Short mmCIF file of C-alpha atoms and ligand atoms in Angstrom, two decimals:
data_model
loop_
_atom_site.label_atom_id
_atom_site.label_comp_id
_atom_site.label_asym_id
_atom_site.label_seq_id
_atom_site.Cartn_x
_atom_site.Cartn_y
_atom_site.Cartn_z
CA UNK A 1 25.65 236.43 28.28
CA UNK A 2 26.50 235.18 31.37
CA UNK A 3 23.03 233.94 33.52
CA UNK A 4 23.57 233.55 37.00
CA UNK A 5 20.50 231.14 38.55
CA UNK A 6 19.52 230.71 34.53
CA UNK A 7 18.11 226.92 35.92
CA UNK A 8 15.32 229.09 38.34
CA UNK A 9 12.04 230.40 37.43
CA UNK A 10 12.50 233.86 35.78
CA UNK A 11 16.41 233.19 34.77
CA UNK A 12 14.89 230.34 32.39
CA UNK A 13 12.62 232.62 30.33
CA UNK A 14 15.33 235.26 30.39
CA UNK A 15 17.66 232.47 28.62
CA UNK A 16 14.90 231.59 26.09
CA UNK A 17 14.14 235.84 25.71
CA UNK A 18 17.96 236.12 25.22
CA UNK A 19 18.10 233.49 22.56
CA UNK A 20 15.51 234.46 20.13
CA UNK A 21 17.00 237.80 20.57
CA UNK A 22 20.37 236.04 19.36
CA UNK A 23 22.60 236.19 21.89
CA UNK A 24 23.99 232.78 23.61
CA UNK A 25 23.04 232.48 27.43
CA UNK A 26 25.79 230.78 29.78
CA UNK A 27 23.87 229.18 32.53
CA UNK A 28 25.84 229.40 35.80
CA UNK A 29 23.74 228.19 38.51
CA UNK A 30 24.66 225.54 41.95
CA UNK A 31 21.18 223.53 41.02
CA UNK A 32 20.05 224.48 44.42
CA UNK A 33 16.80 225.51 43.67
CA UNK A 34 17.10 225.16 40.01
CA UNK A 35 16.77 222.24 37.44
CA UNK A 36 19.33 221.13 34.87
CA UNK A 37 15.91 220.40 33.07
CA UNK A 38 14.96 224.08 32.90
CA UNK A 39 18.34 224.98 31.11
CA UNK A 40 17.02 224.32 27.21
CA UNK A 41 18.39 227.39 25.87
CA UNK A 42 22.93 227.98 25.86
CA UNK A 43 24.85 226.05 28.06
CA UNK A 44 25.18 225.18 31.48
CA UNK A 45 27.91 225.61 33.95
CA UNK A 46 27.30 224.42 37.25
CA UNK A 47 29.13 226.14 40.20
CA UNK A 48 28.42 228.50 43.14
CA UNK A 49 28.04 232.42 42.99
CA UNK A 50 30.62 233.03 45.85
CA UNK A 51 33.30 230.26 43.64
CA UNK A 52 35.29 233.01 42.23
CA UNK A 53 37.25 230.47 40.39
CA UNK A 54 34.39 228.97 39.01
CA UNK A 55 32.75 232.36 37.89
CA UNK A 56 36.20 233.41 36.66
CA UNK A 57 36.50 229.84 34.11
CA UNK A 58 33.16 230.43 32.78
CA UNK A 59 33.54 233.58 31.75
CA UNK A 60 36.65 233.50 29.83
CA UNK A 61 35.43 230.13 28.95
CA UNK A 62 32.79 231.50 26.79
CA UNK A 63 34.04 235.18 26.56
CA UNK A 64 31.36 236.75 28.48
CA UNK A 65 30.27 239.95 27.40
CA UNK A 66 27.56 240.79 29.88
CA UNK A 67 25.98 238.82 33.13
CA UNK A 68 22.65 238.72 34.09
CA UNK A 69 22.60 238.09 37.80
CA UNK A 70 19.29 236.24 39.23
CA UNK A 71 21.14 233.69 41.51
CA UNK A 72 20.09 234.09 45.12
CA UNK A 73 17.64 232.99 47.87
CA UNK A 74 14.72 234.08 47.45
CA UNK A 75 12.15 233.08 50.34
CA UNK A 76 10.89 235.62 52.97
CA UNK A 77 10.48 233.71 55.34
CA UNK A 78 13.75 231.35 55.31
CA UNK A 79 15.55 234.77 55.33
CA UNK A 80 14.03 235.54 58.97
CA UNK A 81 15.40 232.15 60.25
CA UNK A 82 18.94 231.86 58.58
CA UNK A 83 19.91 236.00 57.63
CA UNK A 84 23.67 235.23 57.60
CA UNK A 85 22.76 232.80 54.98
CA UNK A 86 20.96 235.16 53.11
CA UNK A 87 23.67 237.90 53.34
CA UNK A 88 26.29 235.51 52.51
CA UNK A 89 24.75 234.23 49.02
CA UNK A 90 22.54 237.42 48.12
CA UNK A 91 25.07 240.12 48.86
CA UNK A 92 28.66 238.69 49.50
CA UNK A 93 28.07 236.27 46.50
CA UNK A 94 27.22 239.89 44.58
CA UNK A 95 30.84 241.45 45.28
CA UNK A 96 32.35 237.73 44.49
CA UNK A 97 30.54 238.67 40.82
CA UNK A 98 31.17 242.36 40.91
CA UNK A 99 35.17 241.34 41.85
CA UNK A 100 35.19 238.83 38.81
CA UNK A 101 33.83 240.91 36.07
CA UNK A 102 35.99 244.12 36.64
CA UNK A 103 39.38 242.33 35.61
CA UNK A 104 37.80 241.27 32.62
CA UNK A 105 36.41 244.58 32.35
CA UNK A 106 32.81 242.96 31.71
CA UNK A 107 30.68 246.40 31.27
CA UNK A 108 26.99 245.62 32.08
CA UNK A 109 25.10 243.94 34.61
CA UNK A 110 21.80 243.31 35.31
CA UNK A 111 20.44 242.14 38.51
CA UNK A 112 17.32 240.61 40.26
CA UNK A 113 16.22 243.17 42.80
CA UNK A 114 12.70 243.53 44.42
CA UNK A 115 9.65 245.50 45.53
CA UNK A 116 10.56 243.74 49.26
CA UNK A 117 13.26 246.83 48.66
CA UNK A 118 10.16 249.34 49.45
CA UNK A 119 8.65 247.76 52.11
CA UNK A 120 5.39 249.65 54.16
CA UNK A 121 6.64 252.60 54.20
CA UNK A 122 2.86 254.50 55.04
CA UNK A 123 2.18 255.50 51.50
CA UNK A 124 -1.49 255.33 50.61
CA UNK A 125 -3.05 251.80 49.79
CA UNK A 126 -4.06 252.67 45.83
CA UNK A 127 -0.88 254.67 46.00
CA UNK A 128 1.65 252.95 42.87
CA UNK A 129 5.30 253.31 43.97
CA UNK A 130 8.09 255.07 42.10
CA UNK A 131 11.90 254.47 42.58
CA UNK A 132 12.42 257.24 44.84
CA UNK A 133 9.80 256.29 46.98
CA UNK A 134 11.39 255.47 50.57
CA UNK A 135 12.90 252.19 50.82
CA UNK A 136 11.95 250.31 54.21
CA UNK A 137 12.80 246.63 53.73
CA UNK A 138 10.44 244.44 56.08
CA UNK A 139 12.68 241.58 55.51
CA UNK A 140 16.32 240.61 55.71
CA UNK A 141 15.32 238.82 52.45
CA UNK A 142 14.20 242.60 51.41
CA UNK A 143 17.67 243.87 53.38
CA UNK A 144 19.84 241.91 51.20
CA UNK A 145 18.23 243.08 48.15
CA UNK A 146 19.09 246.67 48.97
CA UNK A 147 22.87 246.10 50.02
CA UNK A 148 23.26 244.38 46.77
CA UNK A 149 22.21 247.24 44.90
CA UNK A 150 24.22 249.08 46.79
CA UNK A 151 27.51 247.41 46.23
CA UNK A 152 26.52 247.66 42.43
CA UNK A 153 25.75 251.28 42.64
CA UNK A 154 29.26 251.64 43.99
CA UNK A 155 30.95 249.67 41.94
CA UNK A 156 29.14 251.85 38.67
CA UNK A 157 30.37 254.87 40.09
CA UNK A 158 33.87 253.94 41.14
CA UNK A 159 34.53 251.67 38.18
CA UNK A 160 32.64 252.45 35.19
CA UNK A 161 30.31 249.56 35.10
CA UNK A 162 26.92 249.78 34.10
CA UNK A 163 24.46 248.22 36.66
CA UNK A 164 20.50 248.22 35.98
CA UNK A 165 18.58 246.42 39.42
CA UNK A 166 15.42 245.64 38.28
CA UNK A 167 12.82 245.96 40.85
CA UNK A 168 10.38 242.71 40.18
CA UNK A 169 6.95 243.07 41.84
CA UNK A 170 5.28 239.35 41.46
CA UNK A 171 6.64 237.41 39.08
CA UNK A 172 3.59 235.19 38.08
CA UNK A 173 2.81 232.66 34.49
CA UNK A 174 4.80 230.44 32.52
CA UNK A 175 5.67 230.35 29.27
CA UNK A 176 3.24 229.61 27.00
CA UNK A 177 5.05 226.78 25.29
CA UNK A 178 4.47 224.65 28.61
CA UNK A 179 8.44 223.69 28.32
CA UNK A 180 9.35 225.61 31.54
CA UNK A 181 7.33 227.11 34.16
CA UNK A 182 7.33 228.37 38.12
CA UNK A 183 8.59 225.37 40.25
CA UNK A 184 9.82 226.41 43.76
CA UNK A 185 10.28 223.93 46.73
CA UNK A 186 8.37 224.57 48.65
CA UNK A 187 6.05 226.88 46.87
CA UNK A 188 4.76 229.91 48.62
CA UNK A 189 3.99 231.88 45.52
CA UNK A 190 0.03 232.97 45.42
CA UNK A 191 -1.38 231.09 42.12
CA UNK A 192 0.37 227.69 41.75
CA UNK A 193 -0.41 227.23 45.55
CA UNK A 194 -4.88 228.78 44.06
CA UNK A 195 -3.83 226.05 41.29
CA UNK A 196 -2.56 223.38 43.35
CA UNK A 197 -5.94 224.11 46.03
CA UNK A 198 -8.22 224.12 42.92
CA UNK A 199 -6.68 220.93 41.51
CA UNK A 200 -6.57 218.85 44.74
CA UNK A 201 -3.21 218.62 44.68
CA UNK A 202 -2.77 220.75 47.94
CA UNK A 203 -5.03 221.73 51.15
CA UNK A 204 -7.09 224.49 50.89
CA UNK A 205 -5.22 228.50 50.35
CA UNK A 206 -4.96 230.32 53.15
CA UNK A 207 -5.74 234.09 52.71
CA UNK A 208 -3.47 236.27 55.09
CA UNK A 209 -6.07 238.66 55.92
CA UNK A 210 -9.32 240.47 54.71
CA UNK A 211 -9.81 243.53 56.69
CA UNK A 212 -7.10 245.42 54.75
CA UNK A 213 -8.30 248.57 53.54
CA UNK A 214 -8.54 247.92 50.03
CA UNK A 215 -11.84 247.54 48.10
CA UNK A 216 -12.61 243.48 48.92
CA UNK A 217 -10.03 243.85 52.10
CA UNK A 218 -7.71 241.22 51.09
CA UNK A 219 -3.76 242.59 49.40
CA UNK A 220 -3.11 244.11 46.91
CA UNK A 221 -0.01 242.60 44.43
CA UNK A 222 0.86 244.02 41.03
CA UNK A 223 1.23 240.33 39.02
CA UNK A 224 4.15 240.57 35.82
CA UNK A 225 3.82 237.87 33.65
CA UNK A 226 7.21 236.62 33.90
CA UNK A 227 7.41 236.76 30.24
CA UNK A 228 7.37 240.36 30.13
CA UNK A 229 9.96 240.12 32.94
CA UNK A 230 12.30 237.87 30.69
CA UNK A 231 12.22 240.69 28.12
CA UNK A 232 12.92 243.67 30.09
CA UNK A 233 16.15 241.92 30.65
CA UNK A 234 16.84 241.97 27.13
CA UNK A 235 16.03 245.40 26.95
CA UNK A 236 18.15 246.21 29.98
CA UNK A 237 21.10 244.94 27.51
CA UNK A 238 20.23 246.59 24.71
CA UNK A 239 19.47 250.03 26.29
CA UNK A 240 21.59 252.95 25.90
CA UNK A 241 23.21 253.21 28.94
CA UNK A 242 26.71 255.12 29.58
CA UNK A 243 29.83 253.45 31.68
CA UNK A 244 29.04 254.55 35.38
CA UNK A 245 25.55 255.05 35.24
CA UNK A 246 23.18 252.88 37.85
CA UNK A 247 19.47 252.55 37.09
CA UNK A 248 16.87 250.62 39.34
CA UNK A 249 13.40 250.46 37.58
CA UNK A 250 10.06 248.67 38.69
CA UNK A 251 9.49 245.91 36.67
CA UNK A 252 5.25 245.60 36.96
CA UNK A 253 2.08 246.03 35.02
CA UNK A 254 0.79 248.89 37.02
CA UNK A 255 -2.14 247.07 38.12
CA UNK A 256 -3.41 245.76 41.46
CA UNK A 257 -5.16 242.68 42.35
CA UNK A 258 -6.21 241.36 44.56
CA UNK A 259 -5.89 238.22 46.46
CA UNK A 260 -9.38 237.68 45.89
CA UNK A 261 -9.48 238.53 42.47
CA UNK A 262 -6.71 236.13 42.00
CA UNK A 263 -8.60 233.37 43.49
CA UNK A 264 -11.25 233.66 41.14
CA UNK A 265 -8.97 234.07 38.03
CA UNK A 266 -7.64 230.76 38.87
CA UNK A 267 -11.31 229.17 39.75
CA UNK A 268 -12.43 230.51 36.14
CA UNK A 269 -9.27 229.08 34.42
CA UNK A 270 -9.43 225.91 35.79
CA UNK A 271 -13.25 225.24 35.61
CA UNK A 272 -13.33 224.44 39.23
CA UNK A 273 -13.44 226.38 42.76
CA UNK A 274 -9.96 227.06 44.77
CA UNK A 275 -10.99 225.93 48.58
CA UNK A 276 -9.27 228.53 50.59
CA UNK A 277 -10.08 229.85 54.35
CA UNK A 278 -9.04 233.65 55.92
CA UNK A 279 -6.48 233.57 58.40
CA UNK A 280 -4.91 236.00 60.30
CA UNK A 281 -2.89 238.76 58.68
CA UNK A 282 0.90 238.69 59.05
CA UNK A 283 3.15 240.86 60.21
CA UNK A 284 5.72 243.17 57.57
CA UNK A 285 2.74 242.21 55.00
CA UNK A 286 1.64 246.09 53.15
CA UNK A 287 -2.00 246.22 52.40
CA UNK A 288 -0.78 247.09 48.64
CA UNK A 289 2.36 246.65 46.99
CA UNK A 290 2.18 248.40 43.13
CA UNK A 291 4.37 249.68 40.85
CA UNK A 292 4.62 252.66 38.47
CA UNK A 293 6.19 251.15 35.53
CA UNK A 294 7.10 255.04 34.23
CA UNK A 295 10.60 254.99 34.66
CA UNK A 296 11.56 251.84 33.39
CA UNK A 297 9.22 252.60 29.73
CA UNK A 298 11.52 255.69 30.12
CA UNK A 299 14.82 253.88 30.37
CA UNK A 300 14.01 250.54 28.70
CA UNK A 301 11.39 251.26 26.41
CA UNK A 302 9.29 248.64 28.07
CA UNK A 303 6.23 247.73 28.98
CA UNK A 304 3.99 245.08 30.07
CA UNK A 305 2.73 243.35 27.00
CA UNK A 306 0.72 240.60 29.05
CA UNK A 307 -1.02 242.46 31.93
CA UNK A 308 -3.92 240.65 31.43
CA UNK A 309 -4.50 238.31 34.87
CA UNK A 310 -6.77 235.84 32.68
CA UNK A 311 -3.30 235.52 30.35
CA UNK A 312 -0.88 234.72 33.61
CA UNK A 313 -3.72 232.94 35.19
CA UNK A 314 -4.08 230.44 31.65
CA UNK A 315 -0.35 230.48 31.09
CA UNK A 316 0.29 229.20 35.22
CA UNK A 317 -2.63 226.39 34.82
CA UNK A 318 -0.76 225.26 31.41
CA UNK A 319 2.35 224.86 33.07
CA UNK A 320 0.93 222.57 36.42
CA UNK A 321 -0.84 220.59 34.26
CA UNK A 322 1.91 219.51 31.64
CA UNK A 323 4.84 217.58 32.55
CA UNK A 324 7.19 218.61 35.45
CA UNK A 325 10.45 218.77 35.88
CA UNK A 326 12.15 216.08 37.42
CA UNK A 327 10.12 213.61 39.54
CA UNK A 328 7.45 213.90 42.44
CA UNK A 329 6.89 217.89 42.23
CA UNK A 330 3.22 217.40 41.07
CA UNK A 331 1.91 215.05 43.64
CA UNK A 332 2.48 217.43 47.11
CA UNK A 333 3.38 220.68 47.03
CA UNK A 334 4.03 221.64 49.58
CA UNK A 335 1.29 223.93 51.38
CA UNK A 336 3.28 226.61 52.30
CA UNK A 337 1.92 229.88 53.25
CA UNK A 338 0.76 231.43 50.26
CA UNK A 339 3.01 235.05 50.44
CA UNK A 340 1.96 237.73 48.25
CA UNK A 341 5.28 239.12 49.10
CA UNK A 342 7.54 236.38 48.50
CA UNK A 343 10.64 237.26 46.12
N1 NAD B 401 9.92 235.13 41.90
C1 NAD B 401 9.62 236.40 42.19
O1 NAD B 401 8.45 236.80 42.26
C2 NAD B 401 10.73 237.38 42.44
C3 NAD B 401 10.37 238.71 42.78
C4 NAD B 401 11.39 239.64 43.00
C5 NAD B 401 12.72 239.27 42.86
N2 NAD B 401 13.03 237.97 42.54
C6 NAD B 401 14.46 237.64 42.41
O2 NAD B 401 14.65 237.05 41.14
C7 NAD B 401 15.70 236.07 41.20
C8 NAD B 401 15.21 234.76 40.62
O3 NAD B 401 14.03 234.35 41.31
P1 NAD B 401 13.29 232.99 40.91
O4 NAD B 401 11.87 233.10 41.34
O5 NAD B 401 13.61 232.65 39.50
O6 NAD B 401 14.02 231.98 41.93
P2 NAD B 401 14.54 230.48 41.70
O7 NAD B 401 14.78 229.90 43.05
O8 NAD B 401 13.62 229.74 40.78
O9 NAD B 401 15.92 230.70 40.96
C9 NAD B 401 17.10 231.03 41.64
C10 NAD B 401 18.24 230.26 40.99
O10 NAD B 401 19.46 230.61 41.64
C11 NAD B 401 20.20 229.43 41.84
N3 NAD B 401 21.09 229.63 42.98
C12 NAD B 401 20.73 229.83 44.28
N4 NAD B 401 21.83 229.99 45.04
C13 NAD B 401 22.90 229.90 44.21
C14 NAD B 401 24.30 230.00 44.40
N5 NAD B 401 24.82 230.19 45.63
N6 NAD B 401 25.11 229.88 43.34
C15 NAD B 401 24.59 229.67 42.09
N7 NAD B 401 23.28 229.55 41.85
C16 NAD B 401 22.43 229.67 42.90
C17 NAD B 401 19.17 228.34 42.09
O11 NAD B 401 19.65 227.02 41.87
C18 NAD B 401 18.07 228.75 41.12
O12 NAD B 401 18.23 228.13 39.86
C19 NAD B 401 16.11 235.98 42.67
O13 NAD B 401 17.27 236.76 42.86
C20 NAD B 401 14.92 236.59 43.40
O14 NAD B 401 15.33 237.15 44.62
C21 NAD B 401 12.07 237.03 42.32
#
């Protein structure tokens, strides 16, 4: 199985999912964002997702029989200051895959989409969101998502493939063998930056906003232990899918939490209180952002088998405390904004 970005966060428990499922995971990923450290399951191949040449080698190399495709940039934010950036890996970087695989007639793909597809669209706060629900991207980071889909979509229907986007809400834990865990530079993900407050390894969180209208007035996020993310890949490969068809499917637990609630999770699992002030809300941010899981337990049959925030909570701390991967990541994270919306 070819595993685009396999050295990033959720691409390196997909490689250890695919292996104790028994299939061999071919790591192609630039090291951008990713760590050659992460990559303890299959191979790696370093190279670029628009290097069609590259692409092309490893997969005859290793006589790919399906990709996995997580590579990308991934930071709201960033994708507000440098879009053509953003288009140019997330989406033309997509058709340099989609181009490579059909000579080789590769049949499946599964890709990294994301709830930024959805957007605030004006459905009700508690309200979960299904797959036809309208999709109103508050991002260019959320725009590229879409477009990629789309080219996949097209390239199902016109050539046979058979494409499954998986909608991620937030991605949150680590595995619970402490070998590889979240580690983004800089960090704007919700709990490492609670951990890295409650640890004194960062300033104080910053809460965008408590006068939404949900019950404590801060967002809500559906959290997916990234675990249960790793196997709903393997399930996208196994799944009985015909040639041609397209599926996108939420990948979350269903459940909605809320900053808050997060905030305390973390001060409970680490024994000690996360320092955080309110700040002003920010713009594009939806008061809730949940996910009916229904359609992918159709598809897939999976579910969430860690919803538990205590579990993702436990499993994150584990992870920040053990070893890192390469050198100077635990002493300053960097205090980024902490985005319940990020990825
Ligand atoms: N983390 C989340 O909560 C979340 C939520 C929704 C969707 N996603 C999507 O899931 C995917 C993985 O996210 P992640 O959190 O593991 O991010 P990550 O940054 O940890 O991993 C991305 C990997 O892609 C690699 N990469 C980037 N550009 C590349 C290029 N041009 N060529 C080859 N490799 C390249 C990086 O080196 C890195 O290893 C992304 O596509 C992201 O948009 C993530």
């Amino acid at each position: 199985m070819l595993v685009t970005g396999g050295a990033g966060y959720i691409g390196a428990h997909t490689a250890k999912a695919l292996d104790e499922g028994g299939f061999f995971p071919v790591v192609y990923d630039s090291l951008s964002s990713g760590f050659r450290e992460a990559v303890r399951w299959g191979v790696l191949v370093e190279g670029d997702i628009r290097d069609a040449g590259g692409l092309g080698a490893a997969m005859d190399a290793y006589d790919v029989g399906a990709v996995i495709h997580f590579a990308g940039l991934i930071e709201v934010g960033r994708s507000f200051v440098t879009p053509d950036l953003f288009w140019n890996v997330n989406v033309t970087g997509t058709q340099v895959l989609l181009d490579v695989m059909r000579p080789r007639q590769i049949g499946r793909l599964v890709f990294s989409s994301s709830a930024a597809v959805y957007g605030d669209s004006g459905r009700g706060v508690l309200e979960a969101i299904a797959e036809d629900a309208p999709k109103a991207p508050a991002s260019p980071y959320g725009d590229t998502k879409l477009a990629a889909e789309a080219l996949i979509e097209a390239e199902c229907r016109d050539q046979g493939l058979c494409g499954v986007a998986l909608r991620y809400f937030n991605a949150a834990g680590a595995d619970p063998s402490g070998l590889i865990g979240e580690a983004h530079e800089p960090e704007t993900h919700l709990i490492p930056l609670a951990i890295a407050a409650a640890l004194g390894r960062a300033g104080p969180l910053t809460v965008f906003g408590d006068d939404f209208a949900t019950p404590d007035g801060t967002c809500l996020r559906d959290y997916i232990h990234v675990n249960d993310l790793a196997a709903a890949h393997v399930a996208a490969l196994r799944a009985d899918l015909p040639p041609g068809s397209f599926e996108a499917l939420n990948l979350g637990a269903g459940l909605g939490r809320s900053v808050l609630e997060v905030v305390e999770a973390v001060a409970r699992a680490a024994g000690r209180p996360v320092p955080y002030s309110i700040g002003p809300r920010r713009s594009g941010d939806p008061a809730s952002l949940v996910a009916d899981p229904a359609r992918g337990a159709a598809r897939l049959g999976w579910r969430a088998a860690k919803p538990d925030l205590e579990e993702i909570v436990t499993d994150a701390l584990r992870w920040a405390l053990g070893p890192a991967y390469g050198e100077g990541r635990k002493e300053a994270p960097a205090q980024a904004a902490a985005d319940p919306n990020r990825g």
